[in-house]
Short mmCIF file of C-alpha atoms in Angstrom, two decimals:
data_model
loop_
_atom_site.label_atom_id
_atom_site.label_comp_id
_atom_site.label_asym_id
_atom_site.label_seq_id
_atom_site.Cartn_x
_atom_site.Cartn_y
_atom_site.Cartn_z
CA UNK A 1 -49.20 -27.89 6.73
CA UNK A 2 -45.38 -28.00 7.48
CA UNK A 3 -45.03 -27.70 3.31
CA UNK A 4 -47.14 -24.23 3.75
CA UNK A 5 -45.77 -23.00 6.75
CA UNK A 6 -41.75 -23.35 4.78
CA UNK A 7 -43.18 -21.67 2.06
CA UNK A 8 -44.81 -18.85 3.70
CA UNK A 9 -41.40 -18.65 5.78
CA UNK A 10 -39.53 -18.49 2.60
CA UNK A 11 -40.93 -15.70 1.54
CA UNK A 12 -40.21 -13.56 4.22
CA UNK A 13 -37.95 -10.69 5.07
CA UNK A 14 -33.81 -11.43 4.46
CA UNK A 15 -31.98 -11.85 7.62
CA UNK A 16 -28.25 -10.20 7.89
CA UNK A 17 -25.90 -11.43 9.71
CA UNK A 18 -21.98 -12.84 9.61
CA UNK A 19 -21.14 -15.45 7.76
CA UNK A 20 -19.46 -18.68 8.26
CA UNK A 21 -17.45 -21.64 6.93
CA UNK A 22 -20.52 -23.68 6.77
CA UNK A 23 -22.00 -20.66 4.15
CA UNK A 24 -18.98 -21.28 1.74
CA UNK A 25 -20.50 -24.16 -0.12
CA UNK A 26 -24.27 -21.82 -0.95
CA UNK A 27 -22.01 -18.50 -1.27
CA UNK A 28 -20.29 -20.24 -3.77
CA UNK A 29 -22.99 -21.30 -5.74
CA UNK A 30 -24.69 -18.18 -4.95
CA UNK A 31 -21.77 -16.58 -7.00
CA UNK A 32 -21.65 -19.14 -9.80
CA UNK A 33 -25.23 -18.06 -10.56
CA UNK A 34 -24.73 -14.70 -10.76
CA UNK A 35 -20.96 -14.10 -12.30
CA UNK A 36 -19.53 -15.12 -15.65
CA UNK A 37 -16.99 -16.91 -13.82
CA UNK A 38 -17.98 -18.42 -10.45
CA UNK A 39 -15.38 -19.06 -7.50
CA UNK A 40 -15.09 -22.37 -6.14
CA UNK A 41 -16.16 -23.84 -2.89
CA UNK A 42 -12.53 -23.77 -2.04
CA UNK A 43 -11.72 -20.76 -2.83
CA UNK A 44 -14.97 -19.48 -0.56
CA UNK A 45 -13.82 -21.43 2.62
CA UNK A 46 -10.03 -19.94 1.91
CA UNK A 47 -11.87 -16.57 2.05
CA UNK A 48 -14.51 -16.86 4.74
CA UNK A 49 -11.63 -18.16 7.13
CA UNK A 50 -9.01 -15.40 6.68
CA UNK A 51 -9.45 -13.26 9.33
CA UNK A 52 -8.91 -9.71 7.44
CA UNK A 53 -12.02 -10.91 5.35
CA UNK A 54 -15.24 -9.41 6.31
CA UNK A 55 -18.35 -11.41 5.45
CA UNK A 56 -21.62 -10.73 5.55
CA UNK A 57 -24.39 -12.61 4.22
CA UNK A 58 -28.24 -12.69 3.82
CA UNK A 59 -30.81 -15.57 4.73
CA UNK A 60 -34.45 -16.49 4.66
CA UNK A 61 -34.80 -19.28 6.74
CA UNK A 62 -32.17 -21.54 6.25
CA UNK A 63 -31.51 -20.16 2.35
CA UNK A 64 -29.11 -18.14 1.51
CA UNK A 65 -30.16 -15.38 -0.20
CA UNK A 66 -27.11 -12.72 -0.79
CA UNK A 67 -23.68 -12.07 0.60
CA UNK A 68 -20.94 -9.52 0.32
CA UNK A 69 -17.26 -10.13 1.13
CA UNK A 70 -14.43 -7.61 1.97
CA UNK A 71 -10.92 -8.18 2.66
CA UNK A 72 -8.92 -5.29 4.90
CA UNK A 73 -5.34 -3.90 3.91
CA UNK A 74 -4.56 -1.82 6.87
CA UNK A 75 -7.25 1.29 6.77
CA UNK A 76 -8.51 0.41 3.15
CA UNK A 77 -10.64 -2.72 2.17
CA UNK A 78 -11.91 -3.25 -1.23
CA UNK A 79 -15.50 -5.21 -1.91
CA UNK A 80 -14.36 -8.39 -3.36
CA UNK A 81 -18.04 -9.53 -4.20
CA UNK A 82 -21.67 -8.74 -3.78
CA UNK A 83 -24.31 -11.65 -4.99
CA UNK A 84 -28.40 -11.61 -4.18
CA UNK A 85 -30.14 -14.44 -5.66
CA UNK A 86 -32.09 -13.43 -8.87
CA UNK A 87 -35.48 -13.21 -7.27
CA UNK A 88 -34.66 -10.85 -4.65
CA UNK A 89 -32.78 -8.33 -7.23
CA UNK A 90 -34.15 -5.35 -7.75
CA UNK A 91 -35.63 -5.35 -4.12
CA UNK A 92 -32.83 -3.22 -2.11
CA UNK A 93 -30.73 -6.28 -0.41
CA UNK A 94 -27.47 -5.41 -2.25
CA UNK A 95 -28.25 -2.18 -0.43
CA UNK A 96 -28.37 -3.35 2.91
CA UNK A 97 -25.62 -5.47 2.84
CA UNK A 98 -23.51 -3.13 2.06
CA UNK A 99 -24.42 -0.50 4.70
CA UNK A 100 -23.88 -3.16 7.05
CA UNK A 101 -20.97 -4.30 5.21
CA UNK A 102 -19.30 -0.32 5.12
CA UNK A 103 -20.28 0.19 9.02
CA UNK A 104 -18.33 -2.85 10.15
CA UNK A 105 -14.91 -1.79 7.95
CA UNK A 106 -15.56 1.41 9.64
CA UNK A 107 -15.60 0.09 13.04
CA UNK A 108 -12.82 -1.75 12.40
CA UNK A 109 -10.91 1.42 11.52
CA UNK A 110 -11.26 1.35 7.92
CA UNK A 111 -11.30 4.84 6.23
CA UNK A 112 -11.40 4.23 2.10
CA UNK A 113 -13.36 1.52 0.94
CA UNK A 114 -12.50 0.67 -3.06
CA UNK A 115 -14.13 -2.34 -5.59
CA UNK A 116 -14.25 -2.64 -9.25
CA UNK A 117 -16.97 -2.76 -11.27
CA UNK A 118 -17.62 -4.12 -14.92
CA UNK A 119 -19.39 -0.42 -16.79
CA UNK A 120 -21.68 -3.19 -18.41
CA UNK A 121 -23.23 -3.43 -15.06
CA UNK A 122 -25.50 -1.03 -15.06
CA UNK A 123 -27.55 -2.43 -11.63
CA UNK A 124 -24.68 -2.68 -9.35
CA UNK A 125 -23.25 0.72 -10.98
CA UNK A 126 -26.24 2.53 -10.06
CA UNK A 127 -26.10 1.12 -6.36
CA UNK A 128 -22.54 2.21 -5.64
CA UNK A 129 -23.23 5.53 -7.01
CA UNK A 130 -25.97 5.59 -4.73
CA UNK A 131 -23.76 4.10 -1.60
CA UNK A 132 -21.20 7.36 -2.59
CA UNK A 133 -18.99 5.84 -3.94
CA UNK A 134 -17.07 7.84 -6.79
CA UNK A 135 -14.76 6.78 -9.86
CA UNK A 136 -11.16 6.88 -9.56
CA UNK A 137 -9.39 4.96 -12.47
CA UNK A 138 -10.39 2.16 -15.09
CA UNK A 139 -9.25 -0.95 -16.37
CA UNK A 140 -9.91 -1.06 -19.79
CA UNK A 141 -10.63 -4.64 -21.59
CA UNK A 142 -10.21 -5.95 -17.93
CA UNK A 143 -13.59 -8.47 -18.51
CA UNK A 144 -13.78 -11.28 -20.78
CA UNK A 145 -17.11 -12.37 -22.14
CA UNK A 146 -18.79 -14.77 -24.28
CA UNK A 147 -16.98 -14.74 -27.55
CA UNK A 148 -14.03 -12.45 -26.73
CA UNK A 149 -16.22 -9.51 -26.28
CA UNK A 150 -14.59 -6.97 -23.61
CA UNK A 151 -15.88 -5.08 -20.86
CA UNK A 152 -14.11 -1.77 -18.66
CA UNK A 153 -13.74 -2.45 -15.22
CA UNK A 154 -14.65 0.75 -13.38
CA UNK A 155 -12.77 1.14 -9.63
CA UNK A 156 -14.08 3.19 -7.40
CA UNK A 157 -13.30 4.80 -4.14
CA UNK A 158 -14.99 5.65 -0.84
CA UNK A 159 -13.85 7.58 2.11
CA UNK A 160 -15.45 6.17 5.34
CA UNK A 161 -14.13 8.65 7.83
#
């Protein structure tokens, strides 16, 4: 029964809410799963505890399921990282974390918001389109794939206020 009652629970709706130093360890696995080159645990609890770091994340039960981390430069932050777990793509989490990501910077006085994006990434392309946010310069060859192949990063630019 217990067995049933985790799985049913499991499948349920994501939770978002702040993360912590004890999420470091998942997020960074999270992020190993879904980049070519994953950040360590370290680097994660270096990130989660710096206080101009925004970080929100995204749980069903006690799994994580997504996160997205910002770091503030006065009144400009850039998106350092967005991950949802492969089974919940497609399904409008990236979306909601960052809406809740964006209103926080803005409440903390943040007016341009900027990330970059690999153009190969059509998914996550798409979303920040969607979220209004607009090109503003590229970085070309900035990516490095599986046998030297190259990818653009796009960076991109929106005004919060």
């Amino acid at each position: 029964m217990i067995g049933i009652v985790r799985w049913l629970f499991a499948r349920g709706e994501p939770v978002l809410s702040p993360a912590s130093l004890r999420d470091a360890r998942a997020m960074a696995a999270l992020h190993g799963a879904s980049f070519k080159r994953g950040w360590s645990d370290g680097e994660f609890e270096r990130l989660v505890s710096d206080r101009n770091v925004v970080v929100h994340r995204a749980t069903v039960g006690r799994s994580l399921v997504g996160f997205i981390l910002s770091r503030i430069a006065g009144d400009e932050a850039e998106i350092l990282s967005v991950a949802v777990a492969s089974f919940r793509r497609g399904k409008g989490l990236a979306r909601r974390l960052l809406d809740l990501n964006l209103r926080r910077l803005a409440g903390l006085g943040v007016r341009t918001v900027f990330l970059e994006v690999g153009d190969d990434n059509v998914p996550a392309g798409r979303l920040y389109q969607r979220a209004g946010f607009r090109e503003v310069g590229r970085r070309e060859g900035y990516y490095r794939g599986p046998a030297g192949k190259t990818s653009t990063a796009l960076v991109l630019r929106r005004d919060l206020l």
